PDB file of C-alpha atoms in Angstrom:
ATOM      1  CA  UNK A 149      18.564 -49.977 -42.139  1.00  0.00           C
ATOM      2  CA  UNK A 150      21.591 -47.642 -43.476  1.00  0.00           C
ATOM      3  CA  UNK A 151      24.561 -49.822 -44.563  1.00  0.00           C
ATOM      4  CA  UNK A 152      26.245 -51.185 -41.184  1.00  0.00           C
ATOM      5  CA  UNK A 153      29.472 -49.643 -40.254  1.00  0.00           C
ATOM      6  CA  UNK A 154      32.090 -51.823 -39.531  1.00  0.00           C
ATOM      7  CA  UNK A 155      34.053 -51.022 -35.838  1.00  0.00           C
ATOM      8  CA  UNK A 156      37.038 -52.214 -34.426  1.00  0.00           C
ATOM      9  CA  UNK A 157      38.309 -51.869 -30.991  1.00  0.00           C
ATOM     10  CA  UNK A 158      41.895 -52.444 -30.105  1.00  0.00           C
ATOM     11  CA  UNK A 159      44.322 -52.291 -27.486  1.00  0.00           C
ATOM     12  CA  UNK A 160      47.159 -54.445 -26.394  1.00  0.00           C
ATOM     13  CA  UNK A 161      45.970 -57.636 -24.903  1.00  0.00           C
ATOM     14  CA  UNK A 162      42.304 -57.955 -25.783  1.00  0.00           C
ATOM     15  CA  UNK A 163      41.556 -59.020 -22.627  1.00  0.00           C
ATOM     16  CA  UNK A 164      39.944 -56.176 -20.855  1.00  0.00           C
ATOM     17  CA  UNK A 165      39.561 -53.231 -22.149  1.00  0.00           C
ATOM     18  CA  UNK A 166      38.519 -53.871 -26.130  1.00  0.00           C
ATOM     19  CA  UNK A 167      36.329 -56.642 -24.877  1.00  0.00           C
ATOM     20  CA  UNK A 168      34.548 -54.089 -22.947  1.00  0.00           C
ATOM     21  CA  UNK A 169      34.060 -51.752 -25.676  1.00  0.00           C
ATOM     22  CA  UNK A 170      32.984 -54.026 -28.033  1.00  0.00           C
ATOM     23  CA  UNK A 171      30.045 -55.546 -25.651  1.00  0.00           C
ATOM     24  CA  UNK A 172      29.007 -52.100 -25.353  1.00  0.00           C
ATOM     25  CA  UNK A 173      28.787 -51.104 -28.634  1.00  0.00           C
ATOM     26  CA  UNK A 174      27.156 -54.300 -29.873  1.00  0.00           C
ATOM     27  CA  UNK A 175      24.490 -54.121 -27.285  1.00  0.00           C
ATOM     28  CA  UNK A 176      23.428 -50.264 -27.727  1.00  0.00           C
ATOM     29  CA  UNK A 177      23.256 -50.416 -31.376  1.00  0.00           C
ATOM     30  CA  UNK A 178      24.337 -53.907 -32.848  1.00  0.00           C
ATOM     31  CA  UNK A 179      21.621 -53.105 -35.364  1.00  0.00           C
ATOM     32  CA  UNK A 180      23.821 -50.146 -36.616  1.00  0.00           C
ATOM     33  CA  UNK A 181      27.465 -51.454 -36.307  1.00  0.00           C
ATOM     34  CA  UNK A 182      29.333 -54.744 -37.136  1.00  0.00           C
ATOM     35  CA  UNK A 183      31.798 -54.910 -33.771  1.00  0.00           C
ATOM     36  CA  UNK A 184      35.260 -56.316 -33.420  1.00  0.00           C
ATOM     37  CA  UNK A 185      37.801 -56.313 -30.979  1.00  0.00           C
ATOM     38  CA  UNK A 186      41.418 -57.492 -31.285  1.00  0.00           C
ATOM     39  CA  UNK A 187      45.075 -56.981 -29.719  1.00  0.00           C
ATOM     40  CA  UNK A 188      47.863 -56.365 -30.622  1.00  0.00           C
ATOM     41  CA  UNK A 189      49.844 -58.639 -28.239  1.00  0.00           C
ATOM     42  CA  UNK A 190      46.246 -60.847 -27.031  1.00  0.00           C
ATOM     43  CA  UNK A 191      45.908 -63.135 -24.468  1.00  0.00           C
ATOM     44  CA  UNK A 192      42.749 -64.639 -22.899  1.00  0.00           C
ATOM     45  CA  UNK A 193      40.192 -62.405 -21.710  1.00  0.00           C
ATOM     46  CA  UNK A 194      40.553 -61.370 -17.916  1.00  0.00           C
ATOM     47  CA  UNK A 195      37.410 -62.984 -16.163  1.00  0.00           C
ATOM     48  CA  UNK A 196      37.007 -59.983 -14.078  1.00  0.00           C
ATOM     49  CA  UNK A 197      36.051 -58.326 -17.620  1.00  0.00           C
ATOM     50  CA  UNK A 198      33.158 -61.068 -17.759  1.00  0.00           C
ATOM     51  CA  UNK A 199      32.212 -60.519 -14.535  1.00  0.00           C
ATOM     52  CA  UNK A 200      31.865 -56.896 -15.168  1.00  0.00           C
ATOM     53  CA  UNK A 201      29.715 -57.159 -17.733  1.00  0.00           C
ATOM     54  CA  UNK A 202      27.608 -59.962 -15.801  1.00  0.00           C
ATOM     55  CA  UNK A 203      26.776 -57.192 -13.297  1.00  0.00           C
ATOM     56  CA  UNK A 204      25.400 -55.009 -15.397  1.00  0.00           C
ATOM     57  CA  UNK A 205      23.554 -57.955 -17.361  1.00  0.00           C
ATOM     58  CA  UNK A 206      25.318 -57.659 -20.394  1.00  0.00           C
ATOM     59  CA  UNK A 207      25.806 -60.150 -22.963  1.00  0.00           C
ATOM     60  CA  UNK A 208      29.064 -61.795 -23.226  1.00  0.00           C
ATOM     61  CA  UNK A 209      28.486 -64.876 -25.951  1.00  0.00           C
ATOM     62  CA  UNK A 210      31.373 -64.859 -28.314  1.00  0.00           C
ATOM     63  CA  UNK A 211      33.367 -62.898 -26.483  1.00  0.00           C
ATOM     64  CA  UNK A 212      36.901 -63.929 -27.399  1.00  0.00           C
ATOM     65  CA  UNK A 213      40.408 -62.861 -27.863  1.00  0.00           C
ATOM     66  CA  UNK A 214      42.131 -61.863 -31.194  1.00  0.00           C
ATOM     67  CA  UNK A 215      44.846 -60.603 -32.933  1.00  0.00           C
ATOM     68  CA  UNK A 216      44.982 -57.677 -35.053  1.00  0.00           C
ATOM     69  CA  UNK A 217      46.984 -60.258 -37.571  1.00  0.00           C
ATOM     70  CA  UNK A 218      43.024 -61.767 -38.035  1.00  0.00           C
ATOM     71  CA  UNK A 219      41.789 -58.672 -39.513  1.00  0.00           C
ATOM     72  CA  UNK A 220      44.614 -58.024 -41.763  1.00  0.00           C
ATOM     73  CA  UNK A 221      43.337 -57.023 -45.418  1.00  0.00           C
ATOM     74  CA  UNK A 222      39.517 -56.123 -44.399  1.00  0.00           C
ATOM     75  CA  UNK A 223      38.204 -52.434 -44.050  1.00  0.00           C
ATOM     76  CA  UNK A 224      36.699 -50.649 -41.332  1.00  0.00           C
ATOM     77  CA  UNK A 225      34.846 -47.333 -40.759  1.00  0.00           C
ATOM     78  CA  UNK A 226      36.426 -46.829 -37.997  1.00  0.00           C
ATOM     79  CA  UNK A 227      39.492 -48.408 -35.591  1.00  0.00           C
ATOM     80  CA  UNK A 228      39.377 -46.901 -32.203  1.00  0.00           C
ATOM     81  CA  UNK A 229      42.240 -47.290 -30.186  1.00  0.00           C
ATOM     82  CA  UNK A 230      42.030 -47.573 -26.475  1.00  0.00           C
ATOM     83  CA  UNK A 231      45.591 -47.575 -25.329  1.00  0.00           C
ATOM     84  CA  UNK A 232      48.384 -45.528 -26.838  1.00  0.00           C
ATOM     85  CA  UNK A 233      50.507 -48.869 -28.005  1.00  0.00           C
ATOM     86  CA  UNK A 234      47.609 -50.286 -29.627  1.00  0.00           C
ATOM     87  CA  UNK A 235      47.787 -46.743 -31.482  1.00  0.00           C
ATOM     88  CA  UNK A 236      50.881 -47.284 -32.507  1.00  0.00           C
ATOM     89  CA  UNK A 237      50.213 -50.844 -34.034  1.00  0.00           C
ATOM     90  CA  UNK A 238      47.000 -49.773 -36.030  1.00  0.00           C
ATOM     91  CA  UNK A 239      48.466 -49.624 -39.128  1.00  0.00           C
ATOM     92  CA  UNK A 240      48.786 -53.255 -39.584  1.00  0.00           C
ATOM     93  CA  UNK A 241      44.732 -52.201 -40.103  1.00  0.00           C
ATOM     94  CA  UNK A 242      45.629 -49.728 -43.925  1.00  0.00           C
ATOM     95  CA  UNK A 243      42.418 -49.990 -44.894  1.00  0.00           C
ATOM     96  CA  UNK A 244      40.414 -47.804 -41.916  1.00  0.00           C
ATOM     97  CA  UNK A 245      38.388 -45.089 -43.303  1.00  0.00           C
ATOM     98  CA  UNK A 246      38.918 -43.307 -39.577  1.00  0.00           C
ATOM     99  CA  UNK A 247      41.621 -43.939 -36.973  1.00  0.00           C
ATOM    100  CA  UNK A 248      39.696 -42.730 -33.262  1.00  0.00           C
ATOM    101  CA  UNK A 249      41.769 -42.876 -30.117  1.00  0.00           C
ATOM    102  CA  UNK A 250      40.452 -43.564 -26.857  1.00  0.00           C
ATOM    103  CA  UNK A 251      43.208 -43.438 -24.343  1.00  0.00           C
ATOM    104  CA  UNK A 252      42.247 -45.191 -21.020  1.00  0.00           C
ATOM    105  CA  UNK A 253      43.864 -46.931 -18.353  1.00  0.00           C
ATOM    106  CA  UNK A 254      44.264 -50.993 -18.077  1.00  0.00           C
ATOM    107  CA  UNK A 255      41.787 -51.717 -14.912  1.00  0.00           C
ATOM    108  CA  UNK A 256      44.304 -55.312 -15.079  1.00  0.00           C
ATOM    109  CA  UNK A 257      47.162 -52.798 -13.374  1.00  0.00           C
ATOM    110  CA  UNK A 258      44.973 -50.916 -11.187  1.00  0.00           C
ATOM    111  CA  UNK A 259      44.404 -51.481  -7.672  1.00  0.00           C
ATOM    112  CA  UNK A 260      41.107 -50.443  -7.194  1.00  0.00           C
ATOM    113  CA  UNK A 261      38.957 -53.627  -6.674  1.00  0.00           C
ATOM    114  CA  UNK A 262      36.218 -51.593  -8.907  1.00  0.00           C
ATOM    115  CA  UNK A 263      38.659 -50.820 -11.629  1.00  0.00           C
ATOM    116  CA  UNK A 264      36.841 -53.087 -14.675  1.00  0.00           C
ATOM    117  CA  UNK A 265      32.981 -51.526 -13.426  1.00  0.00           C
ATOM    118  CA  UNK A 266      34.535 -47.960 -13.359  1.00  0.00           C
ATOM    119  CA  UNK A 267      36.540 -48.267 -17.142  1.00  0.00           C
ATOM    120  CA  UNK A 268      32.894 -50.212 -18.119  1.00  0.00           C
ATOM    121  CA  UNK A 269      30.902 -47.252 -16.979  1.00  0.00           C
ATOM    122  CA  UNK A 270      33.383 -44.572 -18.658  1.00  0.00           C
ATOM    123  CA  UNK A 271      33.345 -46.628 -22.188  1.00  0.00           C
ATOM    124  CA  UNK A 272      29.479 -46.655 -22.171  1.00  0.00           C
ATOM    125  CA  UNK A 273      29.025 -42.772 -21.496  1.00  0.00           C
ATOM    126  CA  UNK A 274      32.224 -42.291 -24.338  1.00  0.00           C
ATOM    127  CA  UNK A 275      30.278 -44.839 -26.737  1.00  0.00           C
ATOM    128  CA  UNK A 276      26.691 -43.816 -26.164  1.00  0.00           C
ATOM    129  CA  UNK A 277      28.097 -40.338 -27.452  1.00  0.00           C
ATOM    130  CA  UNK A 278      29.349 -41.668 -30.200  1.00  0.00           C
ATOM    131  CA  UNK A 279      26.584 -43.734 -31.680  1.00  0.00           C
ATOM    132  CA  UNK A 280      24.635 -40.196 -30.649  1.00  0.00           C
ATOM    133  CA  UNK A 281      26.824 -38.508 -33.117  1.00  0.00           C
ATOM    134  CA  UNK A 282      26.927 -41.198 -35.603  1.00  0.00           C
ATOM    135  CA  UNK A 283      22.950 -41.340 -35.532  1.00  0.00           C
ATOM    136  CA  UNK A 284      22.762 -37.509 -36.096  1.00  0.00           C
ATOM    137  CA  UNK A 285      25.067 -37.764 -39.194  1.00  0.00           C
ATOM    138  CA  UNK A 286      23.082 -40.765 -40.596  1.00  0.00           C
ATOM    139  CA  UNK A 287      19.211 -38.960 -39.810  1.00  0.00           C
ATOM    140  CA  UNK A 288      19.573 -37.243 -43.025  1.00  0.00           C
ATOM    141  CA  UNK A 289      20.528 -39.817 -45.588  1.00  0.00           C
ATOM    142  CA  UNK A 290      17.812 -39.564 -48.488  1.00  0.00           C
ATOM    143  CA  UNK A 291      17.383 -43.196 -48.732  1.00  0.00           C
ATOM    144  CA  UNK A 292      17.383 -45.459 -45.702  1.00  0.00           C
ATOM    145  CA  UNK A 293      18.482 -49.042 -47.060  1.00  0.00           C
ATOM    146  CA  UNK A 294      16.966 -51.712 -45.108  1.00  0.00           C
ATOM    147  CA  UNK A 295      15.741 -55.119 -45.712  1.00  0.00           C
ATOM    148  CA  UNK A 296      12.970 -57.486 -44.018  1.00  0.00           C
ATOM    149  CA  UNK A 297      15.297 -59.128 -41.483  1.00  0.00           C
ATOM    150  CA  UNK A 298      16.907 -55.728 -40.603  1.00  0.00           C
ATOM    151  CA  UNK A 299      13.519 -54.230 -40.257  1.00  0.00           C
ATOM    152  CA  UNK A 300      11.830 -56.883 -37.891  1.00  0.00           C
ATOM    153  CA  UNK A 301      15.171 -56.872 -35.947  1.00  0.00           C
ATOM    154  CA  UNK A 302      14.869 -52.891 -34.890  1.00  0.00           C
ATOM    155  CA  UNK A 303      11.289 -53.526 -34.209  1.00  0.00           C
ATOM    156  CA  UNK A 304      11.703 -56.991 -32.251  1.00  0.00           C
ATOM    157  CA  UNK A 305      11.248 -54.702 -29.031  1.00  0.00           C
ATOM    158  CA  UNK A 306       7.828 -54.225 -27.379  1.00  0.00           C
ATOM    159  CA  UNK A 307       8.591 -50.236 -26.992  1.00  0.00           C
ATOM    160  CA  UNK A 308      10.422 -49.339 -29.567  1.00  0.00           C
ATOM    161  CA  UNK A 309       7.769 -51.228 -32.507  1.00  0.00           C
ATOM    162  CA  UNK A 310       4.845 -48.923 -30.150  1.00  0.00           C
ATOM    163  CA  UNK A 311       7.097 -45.505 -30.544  1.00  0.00           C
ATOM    164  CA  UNK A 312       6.713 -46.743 -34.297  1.00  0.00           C
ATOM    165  CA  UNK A 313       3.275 -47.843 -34.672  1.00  0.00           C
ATOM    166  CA  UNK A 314       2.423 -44.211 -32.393  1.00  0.00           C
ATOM    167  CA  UNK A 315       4.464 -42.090 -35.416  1.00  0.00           C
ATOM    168  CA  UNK A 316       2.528 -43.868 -38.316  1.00  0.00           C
ATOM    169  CA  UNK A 317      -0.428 -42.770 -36.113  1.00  0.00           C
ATOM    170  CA  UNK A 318       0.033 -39.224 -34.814  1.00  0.00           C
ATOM    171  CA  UNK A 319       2.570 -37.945 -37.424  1.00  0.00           C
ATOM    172  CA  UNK A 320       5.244 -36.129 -35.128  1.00  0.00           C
ATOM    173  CA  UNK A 321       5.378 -36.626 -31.557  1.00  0.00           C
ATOM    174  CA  UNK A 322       8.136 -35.561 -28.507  1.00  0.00           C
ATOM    175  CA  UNK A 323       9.735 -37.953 -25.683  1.00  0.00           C
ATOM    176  CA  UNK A 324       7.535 -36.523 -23.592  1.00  0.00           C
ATOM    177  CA  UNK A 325       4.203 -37.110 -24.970  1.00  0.00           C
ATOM    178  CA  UNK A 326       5.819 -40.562 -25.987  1.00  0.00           C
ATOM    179  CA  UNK A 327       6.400 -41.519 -22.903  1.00  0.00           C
ATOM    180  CA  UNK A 328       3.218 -40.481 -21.252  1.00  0.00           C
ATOM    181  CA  UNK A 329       1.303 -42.431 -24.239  1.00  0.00           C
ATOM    182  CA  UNK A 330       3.691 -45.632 -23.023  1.00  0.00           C
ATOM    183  CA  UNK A 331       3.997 -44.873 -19.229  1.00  0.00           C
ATOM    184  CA  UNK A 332       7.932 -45.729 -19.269  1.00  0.00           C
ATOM    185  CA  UNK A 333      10.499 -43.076 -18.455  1.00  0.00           C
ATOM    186  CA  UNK A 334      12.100 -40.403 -20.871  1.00  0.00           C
ATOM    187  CA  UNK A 335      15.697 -41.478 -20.462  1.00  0.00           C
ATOM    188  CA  UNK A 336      14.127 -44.879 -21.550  1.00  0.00           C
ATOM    189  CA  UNK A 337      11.667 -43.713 -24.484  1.00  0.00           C
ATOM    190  CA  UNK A 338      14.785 -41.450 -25.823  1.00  0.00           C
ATOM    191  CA  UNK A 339      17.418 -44.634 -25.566  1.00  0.00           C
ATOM    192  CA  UNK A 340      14.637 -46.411 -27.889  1.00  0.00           C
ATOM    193  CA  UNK A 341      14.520 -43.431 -30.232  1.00  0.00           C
ATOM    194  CA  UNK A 342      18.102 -43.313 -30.647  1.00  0.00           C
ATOM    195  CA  UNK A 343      18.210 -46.295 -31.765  1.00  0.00           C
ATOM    196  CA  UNK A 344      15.347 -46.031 -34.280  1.00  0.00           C
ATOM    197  CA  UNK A 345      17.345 -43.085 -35.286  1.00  0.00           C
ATOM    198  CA  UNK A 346      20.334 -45.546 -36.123  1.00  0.00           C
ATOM    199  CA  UNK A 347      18.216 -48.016 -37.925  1.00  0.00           C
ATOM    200  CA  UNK A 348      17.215 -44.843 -40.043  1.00  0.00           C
ATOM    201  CA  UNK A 349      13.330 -45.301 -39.406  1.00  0.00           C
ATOM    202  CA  UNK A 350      12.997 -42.113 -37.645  1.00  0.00           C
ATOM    203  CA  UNK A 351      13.703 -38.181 -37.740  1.00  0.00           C
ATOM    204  CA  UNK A 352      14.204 -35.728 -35.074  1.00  0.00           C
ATOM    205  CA  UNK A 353      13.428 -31.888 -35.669  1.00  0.00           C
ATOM    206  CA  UNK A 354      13.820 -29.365 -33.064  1.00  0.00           C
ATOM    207  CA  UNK A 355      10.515 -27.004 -32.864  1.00  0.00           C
ATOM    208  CA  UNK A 356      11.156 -24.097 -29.728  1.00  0.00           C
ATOM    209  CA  UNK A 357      11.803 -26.035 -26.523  1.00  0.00           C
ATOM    210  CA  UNK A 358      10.902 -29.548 -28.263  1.00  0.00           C
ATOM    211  CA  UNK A 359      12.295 -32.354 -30.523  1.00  0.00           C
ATOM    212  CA  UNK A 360       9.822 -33.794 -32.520  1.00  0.00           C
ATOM    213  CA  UNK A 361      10.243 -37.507 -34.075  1.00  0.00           C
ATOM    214  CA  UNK A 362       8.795 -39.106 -37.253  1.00  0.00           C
ATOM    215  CA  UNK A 363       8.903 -42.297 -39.229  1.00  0.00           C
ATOM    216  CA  UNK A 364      11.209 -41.266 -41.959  1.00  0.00           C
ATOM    217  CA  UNK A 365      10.302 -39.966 -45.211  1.00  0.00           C
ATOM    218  CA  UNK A 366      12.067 -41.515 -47.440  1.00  0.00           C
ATOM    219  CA  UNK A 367      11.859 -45.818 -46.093  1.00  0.00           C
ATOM    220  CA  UNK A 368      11.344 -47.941 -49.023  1.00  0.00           C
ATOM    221  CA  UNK A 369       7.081 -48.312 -49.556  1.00  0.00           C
ATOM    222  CA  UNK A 370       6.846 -52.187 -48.466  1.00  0.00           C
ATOM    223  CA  UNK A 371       8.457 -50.897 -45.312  1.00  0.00           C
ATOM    224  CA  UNK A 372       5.568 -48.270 -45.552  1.00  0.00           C
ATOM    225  CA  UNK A 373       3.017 -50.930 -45.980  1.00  0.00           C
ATOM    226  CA  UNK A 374       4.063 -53.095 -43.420  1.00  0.00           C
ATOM    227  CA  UNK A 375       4.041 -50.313 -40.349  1.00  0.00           C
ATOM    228  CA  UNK A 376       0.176 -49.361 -41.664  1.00  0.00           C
ATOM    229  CA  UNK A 377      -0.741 -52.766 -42.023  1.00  0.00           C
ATOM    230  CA  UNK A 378       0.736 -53.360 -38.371  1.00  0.00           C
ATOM    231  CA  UNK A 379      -0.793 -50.205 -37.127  1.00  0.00           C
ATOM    232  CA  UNK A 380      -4.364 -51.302 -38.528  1.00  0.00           C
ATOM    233  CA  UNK A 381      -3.879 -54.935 -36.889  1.00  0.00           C
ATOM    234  CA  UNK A 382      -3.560 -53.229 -33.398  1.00  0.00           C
ATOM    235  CA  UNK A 383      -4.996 -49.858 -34.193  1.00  0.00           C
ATOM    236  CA  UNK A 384      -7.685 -50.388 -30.827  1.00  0.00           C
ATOM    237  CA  UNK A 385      -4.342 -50.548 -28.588  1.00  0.00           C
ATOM    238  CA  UNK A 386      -2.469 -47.887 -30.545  1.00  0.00           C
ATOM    239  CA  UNK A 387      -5.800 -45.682 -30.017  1.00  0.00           C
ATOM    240  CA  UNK A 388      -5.845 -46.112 -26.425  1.00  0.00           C
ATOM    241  CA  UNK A 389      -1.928 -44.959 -26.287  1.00  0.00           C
ATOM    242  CA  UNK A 390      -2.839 -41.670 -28.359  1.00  0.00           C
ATOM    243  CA  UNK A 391      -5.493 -41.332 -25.768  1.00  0.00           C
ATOM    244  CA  UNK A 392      -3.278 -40.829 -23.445  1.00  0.00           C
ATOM    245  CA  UNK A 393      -1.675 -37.889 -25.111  1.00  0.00           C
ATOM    246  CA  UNK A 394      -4.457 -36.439 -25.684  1.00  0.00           C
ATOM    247  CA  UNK A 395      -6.213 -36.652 -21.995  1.00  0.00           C
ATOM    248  CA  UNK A 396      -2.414 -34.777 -20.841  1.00  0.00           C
ATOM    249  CA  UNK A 397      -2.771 -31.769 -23.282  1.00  0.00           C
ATOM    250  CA  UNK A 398      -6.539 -31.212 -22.304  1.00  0.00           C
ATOM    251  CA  UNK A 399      -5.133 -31.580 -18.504  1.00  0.00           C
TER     252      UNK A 399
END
């Protein structure tokens, strides 16, 4: 994996908002990003921001509130601010390569009953674009760092170690002829790849119409080694997936 980036959401209270953010983040691309949250002013975390991300079954062990004083001294990549005060207040945080700010309501004021599900649902589509653009600008680093653990960890996922083992086999391949070799939806197939993308295993191209993926050129040889050796172990199962593929184009 590239060297994690270190995050940090903030906004007054830590109690909504920044929690939200930071469950996001750490569930789309964990692998990619150490996540924080803090406040500024922090008090404990609204349960209707728990029982947001409950409904859309998303994790919330060690969710807890902080103050920016916690952080004081350490460097981040990047402090993104999700309230204008909270703006104000970042530089108690001198050493952040990159100061982002994200200016959205507190749901705690609002009086819409949906107020936490609708600010959850506008921080994922804001953070899935940026760990799109932050996987773009990492896709060509000449030498993807990654160790064992970080490795297995990417691949502990039934679909994205296939979309793997199906690269070592075919060479390049698109979503679409990934997802008919897996029989699981694009928008599903692509969420995998971008996160492949972030763990630096893969490379996207664009050929005409298509964008075709490959295990990157550059991972370390044991990494090598251990994606052939896995795609020997269960080459009668990777096989029948390329079949697939290959009974669609003679279609």
């Amino acid at each position: 994996m590239l060297a994690m980036k270190r995050v940090i959401f903030l906004c007054t209270g830590n109690s909504a908002r920044s929690q939200l953010a930071e469950a996001l983040l750490r569930h789309q691309a964990g692998h990619f990003f150490e996540v924080f949250s803090a406040g500024s002013q922090p008090h404990d975390i609204d349960p209707r921001t728990i029982a947001a991300l409950q409904k859309f079954h998303l994790p919330v062990d060690g969710l807890q509130s902080k103050s920016i004083d916690e952080f004081a001294g350490q460097s981040f990549d990047y402090v993104i601010t999700l309230c204008d005060k909270a703006r104000q207040e970042c530089a108690q945080l001198p050493q952040a390569r990159e100061v982002i700010a994200w200016d959205y309501p507190d749901p705690r004021t609002s009086d819409n009953p949906r107020a936490f599900e609708l600010t959850l649902q506008e921080l994922n589509e804001r953070i899935k674009m940026f760990v799109l653009v932050q996987s773009k600008e990492q896709k060509g680093a000449l030498n993807p760092v990654i160790n064992p653990l970080q490795l297995f960890k990417c691949l502990a996922d039934e679909t994205r170690l296939a979309v793997m083992l199906l690269l070592q086999h075919r060479g390049t391949l698109s979503v679409t002829e990934l997802a008919q070799a897996l029989q699981e939806s694009q928008p599903k197939v692509s969420r995998h790849l971008a996160q492949l993308r972030g763990c630096g295993l893969v490379l996207d191209e664009r050929c005409n119409q298509n964008v075709l993926y490959q295990v990157h050129p550059r991972l370390p040889d044991w990494s090598v080694r251990v994606l052939h050796e896995a795609a020997q172990a269960d080459s009668q199962h990777i096989q029948q997936l390329a079949q697939r593929i290959q009974e669609r184009s003679n279609a």
